Short mmCIF file of C-alpha atoms in Angstrom, two decimals:
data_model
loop_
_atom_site.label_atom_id
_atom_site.label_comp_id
_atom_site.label_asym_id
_atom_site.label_seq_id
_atom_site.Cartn_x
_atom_site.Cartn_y
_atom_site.Cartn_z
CA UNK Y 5 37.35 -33.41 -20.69
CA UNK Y 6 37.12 -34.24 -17.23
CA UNK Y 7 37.51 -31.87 -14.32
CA UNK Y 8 40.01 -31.89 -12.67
CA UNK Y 9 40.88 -32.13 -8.16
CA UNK Y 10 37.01 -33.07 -7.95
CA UNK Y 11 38.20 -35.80 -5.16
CA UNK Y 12 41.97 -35.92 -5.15
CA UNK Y 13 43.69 -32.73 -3.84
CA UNK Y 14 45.33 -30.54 -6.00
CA UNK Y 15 49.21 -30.97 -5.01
CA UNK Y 16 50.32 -27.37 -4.39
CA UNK Y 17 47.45 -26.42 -2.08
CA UNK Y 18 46.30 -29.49 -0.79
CA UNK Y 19 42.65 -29.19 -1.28
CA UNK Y 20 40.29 -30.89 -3.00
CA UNK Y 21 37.65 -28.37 -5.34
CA UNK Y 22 34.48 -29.34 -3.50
CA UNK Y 23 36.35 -27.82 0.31
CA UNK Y 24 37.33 -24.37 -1.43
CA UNK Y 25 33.57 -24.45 -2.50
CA UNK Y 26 32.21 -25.09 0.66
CA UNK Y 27 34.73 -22.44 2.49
CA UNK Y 28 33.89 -20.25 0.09
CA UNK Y 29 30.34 -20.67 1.21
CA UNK Y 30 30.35 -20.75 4.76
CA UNK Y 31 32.95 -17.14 3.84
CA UNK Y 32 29.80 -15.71 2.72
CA UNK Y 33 27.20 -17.91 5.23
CA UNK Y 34 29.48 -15.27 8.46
CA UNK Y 35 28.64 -12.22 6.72
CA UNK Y 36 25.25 -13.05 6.32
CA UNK Y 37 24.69 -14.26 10.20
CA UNK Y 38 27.60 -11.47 11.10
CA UNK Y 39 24.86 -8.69 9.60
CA UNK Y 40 22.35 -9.84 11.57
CA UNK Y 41 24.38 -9.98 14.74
CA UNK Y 42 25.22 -6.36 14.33
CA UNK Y 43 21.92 -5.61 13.93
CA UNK Y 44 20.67 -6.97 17.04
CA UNK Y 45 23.99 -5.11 18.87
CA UNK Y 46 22.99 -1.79 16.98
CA UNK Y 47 19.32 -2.16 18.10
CA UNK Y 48 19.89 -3.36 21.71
CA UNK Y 49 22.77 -0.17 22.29
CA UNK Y 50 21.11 2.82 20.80
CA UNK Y 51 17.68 1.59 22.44
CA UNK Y 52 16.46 4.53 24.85
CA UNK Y 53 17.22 4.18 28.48
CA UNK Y 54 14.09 1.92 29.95
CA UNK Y 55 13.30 0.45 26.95
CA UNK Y 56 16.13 -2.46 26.29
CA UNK Y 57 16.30 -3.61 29.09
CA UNK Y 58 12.44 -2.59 29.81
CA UNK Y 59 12.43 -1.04 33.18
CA UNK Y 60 8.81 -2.51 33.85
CA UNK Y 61 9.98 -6.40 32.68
CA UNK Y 62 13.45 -6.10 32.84
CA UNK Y 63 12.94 -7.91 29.35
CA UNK Y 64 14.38 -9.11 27.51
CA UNK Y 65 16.22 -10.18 30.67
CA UNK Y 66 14.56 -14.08 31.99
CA UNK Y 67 12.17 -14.29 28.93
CA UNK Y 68 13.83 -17.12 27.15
CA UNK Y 69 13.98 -20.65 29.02
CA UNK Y 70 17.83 -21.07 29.99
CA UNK Y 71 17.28 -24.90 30.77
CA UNK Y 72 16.36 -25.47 27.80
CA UNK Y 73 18.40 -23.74 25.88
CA UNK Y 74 21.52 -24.75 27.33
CA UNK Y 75 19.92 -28.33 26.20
CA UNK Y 76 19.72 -27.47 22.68
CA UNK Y 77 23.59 -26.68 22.87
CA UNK Y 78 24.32 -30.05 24.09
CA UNK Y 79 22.77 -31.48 21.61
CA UNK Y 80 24.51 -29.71 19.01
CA UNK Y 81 27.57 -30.08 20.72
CA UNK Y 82 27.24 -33.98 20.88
CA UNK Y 83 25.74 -33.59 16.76
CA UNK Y 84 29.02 -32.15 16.19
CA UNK Y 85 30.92 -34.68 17.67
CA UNK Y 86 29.20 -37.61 16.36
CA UNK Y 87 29.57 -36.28 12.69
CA UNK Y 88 33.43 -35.65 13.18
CA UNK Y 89 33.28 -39.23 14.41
CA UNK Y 90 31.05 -40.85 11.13
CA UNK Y 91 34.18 -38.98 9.26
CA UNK Y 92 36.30 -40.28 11.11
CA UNK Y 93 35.30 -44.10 10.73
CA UNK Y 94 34.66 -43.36 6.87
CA UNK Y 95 38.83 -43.00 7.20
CA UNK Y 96 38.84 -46.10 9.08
CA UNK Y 97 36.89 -48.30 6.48
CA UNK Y 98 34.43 -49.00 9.02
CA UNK Y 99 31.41 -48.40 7.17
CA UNK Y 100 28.75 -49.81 9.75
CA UNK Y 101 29.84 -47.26 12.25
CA UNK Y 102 29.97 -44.56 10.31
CA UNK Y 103 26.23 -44.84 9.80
CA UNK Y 104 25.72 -45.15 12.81
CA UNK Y 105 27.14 -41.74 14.18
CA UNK Y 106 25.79 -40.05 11.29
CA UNK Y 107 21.92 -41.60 12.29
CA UNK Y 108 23.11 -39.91 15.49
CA UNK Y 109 23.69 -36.52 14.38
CA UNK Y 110 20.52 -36.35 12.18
CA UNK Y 111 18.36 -37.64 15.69
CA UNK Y 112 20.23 -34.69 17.18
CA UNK Y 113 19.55 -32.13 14.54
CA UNK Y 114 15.36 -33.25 14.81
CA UNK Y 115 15.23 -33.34 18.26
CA UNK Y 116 17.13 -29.87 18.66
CA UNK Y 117 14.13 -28.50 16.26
CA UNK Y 118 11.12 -30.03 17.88
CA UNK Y 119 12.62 -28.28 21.44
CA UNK Y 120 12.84 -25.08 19.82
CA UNK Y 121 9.43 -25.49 18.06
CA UNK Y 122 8.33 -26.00 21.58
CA UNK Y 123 10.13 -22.67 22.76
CA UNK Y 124 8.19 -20.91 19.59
CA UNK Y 125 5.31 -22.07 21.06
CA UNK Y 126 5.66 -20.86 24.22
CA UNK Y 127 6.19 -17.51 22.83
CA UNK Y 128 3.57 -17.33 20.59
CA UNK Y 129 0.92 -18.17 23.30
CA UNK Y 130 2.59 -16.38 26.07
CA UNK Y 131 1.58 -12.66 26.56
CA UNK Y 132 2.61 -9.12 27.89
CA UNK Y 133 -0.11 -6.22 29.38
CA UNK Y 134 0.65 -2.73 29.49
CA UNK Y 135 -1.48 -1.38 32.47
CA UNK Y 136 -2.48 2.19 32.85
CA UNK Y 137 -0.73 2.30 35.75
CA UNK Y 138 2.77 2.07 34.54
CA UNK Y 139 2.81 -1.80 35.43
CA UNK Y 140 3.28 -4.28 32.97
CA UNK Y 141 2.09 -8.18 33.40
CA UNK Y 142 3.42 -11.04 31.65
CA UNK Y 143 1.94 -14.48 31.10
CA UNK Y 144 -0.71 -16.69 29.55
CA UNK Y 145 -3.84 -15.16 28.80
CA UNK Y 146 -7.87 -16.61 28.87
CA UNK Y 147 -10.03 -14.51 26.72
CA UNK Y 148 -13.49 -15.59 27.21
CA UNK Y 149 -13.15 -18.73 28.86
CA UNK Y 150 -10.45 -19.81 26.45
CA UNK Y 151 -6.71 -19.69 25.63
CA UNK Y 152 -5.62 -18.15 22.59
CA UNK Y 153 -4.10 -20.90 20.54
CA UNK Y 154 -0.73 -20.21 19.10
CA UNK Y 155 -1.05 -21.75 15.70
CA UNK Y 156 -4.25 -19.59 14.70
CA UNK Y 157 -3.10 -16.16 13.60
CA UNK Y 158 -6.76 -14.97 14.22
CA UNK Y 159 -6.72 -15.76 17.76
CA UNK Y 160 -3.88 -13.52 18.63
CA UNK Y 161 -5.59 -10.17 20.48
CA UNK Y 162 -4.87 -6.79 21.02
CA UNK Y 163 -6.94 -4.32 22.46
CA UNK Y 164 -8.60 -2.97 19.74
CA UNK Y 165 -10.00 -6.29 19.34
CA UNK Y 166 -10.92 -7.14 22.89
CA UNK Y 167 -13.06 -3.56 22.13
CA UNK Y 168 -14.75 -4.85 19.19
CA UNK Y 169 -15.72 -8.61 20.50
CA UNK Y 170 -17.02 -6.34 23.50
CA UNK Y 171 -15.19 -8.42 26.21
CA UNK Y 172 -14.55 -6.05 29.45
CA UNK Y 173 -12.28 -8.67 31.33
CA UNK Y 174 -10.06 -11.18 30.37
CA UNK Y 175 -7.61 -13.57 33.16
CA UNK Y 176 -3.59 -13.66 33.02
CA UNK Y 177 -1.70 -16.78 34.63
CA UNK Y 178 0.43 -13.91 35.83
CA UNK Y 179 4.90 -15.01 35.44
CA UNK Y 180 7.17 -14.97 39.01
CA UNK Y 181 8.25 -11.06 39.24
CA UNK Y 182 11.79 -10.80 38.13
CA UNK Y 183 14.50 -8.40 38.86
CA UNK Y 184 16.31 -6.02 36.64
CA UNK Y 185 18.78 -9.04 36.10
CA UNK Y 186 15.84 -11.21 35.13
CA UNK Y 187 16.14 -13.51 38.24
CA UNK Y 188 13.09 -14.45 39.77
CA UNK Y 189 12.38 -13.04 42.88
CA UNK Y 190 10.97 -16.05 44.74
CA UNK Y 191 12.10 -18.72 44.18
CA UNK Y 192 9.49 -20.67 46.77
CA UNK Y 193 6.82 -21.52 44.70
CA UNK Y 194 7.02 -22.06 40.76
CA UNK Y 195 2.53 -21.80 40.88
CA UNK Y 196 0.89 -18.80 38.78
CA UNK Y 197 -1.33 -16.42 40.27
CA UNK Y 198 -4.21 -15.67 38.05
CA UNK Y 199 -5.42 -12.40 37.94
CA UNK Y 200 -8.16 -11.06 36.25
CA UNK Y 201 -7.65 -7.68 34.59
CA UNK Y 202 -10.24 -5.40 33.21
CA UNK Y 203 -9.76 -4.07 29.48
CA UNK Y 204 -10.50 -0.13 30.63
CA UNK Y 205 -7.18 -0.66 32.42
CA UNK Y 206 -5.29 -1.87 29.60
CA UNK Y 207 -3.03 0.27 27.44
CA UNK Y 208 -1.82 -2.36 25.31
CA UNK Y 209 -1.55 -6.16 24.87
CA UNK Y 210 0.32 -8.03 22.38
CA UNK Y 211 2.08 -12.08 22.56
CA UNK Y 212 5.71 -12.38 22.11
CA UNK Y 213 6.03 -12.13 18.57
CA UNK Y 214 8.13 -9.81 16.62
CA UNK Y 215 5.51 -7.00 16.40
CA UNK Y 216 5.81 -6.84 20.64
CA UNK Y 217 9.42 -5.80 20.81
CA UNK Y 218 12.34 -5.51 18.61
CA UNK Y 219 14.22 -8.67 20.74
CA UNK Y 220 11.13 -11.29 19.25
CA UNK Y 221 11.56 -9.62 15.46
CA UNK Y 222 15.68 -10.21 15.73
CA UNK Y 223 15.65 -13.36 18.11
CA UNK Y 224 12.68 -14.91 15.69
CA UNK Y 225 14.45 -13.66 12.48
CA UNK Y 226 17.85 -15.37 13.21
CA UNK Y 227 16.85 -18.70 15.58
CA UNK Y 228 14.15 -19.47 12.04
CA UNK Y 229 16.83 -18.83 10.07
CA UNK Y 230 19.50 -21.02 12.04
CA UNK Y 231 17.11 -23.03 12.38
CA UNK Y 232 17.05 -23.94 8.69
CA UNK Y 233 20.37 -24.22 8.00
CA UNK Y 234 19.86 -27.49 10.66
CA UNK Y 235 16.69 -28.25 9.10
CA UNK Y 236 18.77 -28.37 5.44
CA UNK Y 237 21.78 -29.76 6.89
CA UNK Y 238 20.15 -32.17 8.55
CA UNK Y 239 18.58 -32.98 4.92
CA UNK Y 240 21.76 -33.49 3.54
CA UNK Y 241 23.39 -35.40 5.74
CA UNK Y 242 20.23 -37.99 6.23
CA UNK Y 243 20.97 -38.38 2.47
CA UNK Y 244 24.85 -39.33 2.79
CA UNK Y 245 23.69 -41.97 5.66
CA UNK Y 246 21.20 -43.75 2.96
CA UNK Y 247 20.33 -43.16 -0.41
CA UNK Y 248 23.82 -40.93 -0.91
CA UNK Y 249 25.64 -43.81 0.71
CA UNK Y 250 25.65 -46.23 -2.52
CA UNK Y 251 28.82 -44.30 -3.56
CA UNK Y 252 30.78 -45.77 -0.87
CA UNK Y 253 30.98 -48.84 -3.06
CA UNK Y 254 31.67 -46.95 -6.34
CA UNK Y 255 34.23 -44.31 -5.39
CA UNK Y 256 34.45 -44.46 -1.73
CA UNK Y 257 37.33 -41.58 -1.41
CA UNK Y 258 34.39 -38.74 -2.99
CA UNK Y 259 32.36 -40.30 -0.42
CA UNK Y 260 34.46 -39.40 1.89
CA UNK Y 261 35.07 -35.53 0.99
CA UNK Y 262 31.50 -35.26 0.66
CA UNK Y 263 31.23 -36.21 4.23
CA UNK Y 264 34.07 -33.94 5.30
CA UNK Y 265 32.36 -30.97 3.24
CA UNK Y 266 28.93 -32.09 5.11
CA UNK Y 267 30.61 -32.19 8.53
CA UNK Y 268 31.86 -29.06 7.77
CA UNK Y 269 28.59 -27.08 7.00
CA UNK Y 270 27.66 -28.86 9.77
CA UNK Y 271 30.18 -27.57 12.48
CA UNK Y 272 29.39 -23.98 11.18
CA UNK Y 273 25.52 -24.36 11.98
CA UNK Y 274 26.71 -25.49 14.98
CA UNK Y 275 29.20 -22.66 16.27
CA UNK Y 276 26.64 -19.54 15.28
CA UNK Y 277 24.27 -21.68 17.83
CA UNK Y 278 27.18 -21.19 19.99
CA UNK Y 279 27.11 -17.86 19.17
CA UNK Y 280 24.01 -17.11 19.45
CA UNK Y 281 22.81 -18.94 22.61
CA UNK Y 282 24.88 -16.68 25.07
CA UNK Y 283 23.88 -13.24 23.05
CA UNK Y 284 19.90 -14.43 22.97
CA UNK Y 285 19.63 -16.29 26.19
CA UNK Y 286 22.31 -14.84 28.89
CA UNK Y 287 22.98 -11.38 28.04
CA UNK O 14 40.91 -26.21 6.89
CA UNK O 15 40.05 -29.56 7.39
CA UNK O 16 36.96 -31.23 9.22
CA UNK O 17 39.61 -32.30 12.16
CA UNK O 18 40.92 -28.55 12.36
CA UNK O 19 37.52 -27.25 12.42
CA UNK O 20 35.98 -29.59 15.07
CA UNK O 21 39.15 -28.71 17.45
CA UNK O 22 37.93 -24.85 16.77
CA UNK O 23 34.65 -25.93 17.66
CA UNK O 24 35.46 -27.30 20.59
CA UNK O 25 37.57 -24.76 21.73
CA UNK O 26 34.33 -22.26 21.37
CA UNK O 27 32.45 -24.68 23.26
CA UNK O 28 34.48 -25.09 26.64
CA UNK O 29 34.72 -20.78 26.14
CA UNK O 30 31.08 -21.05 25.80
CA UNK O 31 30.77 -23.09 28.99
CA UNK O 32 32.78 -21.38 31.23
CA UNK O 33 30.82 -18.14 30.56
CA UNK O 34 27.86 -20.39 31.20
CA UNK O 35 29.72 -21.00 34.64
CA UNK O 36 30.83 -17.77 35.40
CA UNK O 37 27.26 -16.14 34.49
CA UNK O 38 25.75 -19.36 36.53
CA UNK O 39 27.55 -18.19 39.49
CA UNK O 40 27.37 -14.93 39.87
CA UNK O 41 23.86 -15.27 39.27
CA UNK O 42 23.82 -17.57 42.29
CA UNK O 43 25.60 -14.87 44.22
CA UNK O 44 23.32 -12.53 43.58
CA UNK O 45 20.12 -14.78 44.69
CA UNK O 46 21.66 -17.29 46.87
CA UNK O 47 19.16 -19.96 44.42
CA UNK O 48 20.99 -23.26 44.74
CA UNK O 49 19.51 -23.51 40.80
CA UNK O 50 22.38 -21.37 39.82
CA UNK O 51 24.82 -23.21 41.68
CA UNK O 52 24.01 -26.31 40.35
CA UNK O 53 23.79 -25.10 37.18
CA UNK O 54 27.69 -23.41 37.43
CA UNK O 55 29.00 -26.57 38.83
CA UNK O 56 27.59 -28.61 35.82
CA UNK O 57 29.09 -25.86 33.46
CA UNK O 58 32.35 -26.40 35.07
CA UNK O 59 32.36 -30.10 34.72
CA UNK O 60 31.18 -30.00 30.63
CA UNK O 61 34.38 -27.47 30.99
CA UNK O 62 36.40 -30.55 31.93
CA UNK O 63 34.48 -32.72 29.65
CA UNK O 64 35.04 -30.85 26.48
CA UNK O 65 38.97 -30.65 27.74
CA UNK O 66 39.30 -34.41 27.86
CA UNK O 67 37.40 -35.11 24.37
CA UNK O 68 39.29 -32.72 22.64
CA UNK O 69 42.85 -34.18 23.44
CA UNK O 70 41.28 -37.88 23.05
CA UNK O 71 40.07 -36.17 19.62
CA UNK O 72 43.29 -35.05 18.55
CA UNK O 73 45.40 -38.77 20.07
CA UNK O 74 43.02 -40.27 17.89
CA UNK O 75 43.10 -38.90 14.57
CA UNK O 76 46.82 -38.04 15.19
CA UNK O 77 47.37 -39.12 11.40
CA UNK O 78 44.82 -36.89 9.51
CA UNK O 79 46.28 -33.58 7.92
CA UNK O 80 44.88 -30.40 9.26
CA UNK O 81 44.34 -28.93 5.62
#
């Protein structure tokens, strides 16, 4: 018995089975992104006063890079637009094109992962000390002679460590001060000062990972997560442009709803970015 | 919903999205008088424009696919 509306839409609603699958999906794709959203609301509202915003960082205020995220969004935007467009010239028979945008969105989707593997990076590497003062210091650290290096999980420090390897001093490329608003206050000279600090006047030191603040554990938790849905999008859609493409010949109008469903996973990966860049990077 | 209705949601969250990105851009610029932020607003304002144009060359175009 054969199934039936697999490619040809059922007459009373219009739709084909594979795009009530895939809205069904991406139904239960918002609640799962919507939960985490509220979580990061719930934790960022009921924070106690001075601690989100920090009063000594203004954090988490400035600590993402706006450049380049706005640059990620373009490039989603434009991945969106070039997959509506490889649709698009599916519907026109135009074959040659349609690889061609699609090529386009999958360079997008890679290149918007190796910028924010860069950003991870950053943040991984990139460190904040509590001084016994009351002052906080943010920036890249050298512990004996040497930077910590982000990929090592053993080179991250704290100060119960510095204690133990017996180092009494270590050097921060110190970040521009920033207002409450996260705006640097001089904006004269983008050069770090390095400062050396001494570990008896250190209350704490940790890099910006999720155990530093509760804005790393959300903002890590749902930028990895989005950014697998690209990663597995990205998958899919590489597929349709070459080895998935030999159905073009066989039974070109499935090809084509499979393209529509694609662009359609697609566009939602793309609008929680859009989402998420303004919550994450502005506010 | 089809890929053509979604795309003209998307692209309706985008220019929203960029003329926060303006408005944020500029009163950031007000507040520090960095040229950054003005530059930044102004180049908000014209992917504001931008997005405006593609979407109604978007919708001329595929004026004969259903929005279901």
């Amino acid at each position: 018995m054969e199934i039936p509306y697999t490619y040809k839409p059922r007459p009373d609603t219009g739709l084909y089975n594979a795009k009530v699958g895939i809205w069904l999906f991406l139904a239960s794709e918002i609640m799962l992104f919507g939960a985490l959203f509220s979580a990061y609301i719930l934790l960022r509202v009921s924070a106690p006063a001075g601690f989100w915003p920090d009063l000594a960082l203004a954090w988490p205020r400035g600590l993402l890079n706006i450049p380049i995220g706005t640059f990620n969004t373009a490039v989603l935007i434009t991945s969106s637009v070039t997959v509506v467009l490889a649709w698009a010239a599916l519907k026109m028979n135009n074959f040659a094109r349609f690889r061609v945008y699609m090529v386009i969105t999958v360079v997008c989707a890679f290149a918007f992962l190796g910028i924010k593997s860069f950003e991870y990076n950053d943040k991984f590497s990139h460190y904040v000390v509590r001084l016994k003062d009351g002052k906080a210091v943010t920036g890249h650290i050298e512990v004996d002679g040497k930077h910590p290096r982000f990929w090592n999980f053993n080179d991250q420090w704290d100060v119960a460590k510095l204690a133990d390897k017996k180092i009494t001093q270590i050097k921060v490329e110190v970040d521009p001060e920033r207002d409450i608003h996260g705006h640097v206050k001089s904006h004269g000279s983008h050069a770090h000062e390095v400062r050396e600090i001494a570990v008896a006047d250190i209350v704490s030191l940790g890099s910006y990972t999720p155990a530093t603040h509760p804005f790393f554990a959300v903002y890590f938790l749902i930028t990895a997560l989005h950014g697998l849905h690209v990663l597995g999008g990205a998958l899919v859609l590489a597929y349709f442009a070459f080895p998935g493409a030999k159905m073009w010949k066989s039974n070109p109008e499935q090809f084509i709803n499979r393209i529509e469903v694609g662009g359609l996973f697609w566009h939602f990966v793309d609008l929680v970015w859009i989402f998420l860049f303004p919550v994450v990077y502005l506010l | 919903m089809s890929l053509k209705a979604f795309h003209i949601v998307f692209v309706a969250a985008s220019v929203i999205l960029m003329a926060f990105l303006c408005g944020w851009s500029f009163l950031s610029y007000q507040e520090t008088r960095s040229t950054e932020y003005l530059v930044w607003s102004l180049c908000a304002a014209g992917s504001v424009v931008a997005l405006v144009a593609y979407g109604r060359f978007f919708l001329r175009k595929l004026r004969n696919i259903s929005f279901l």
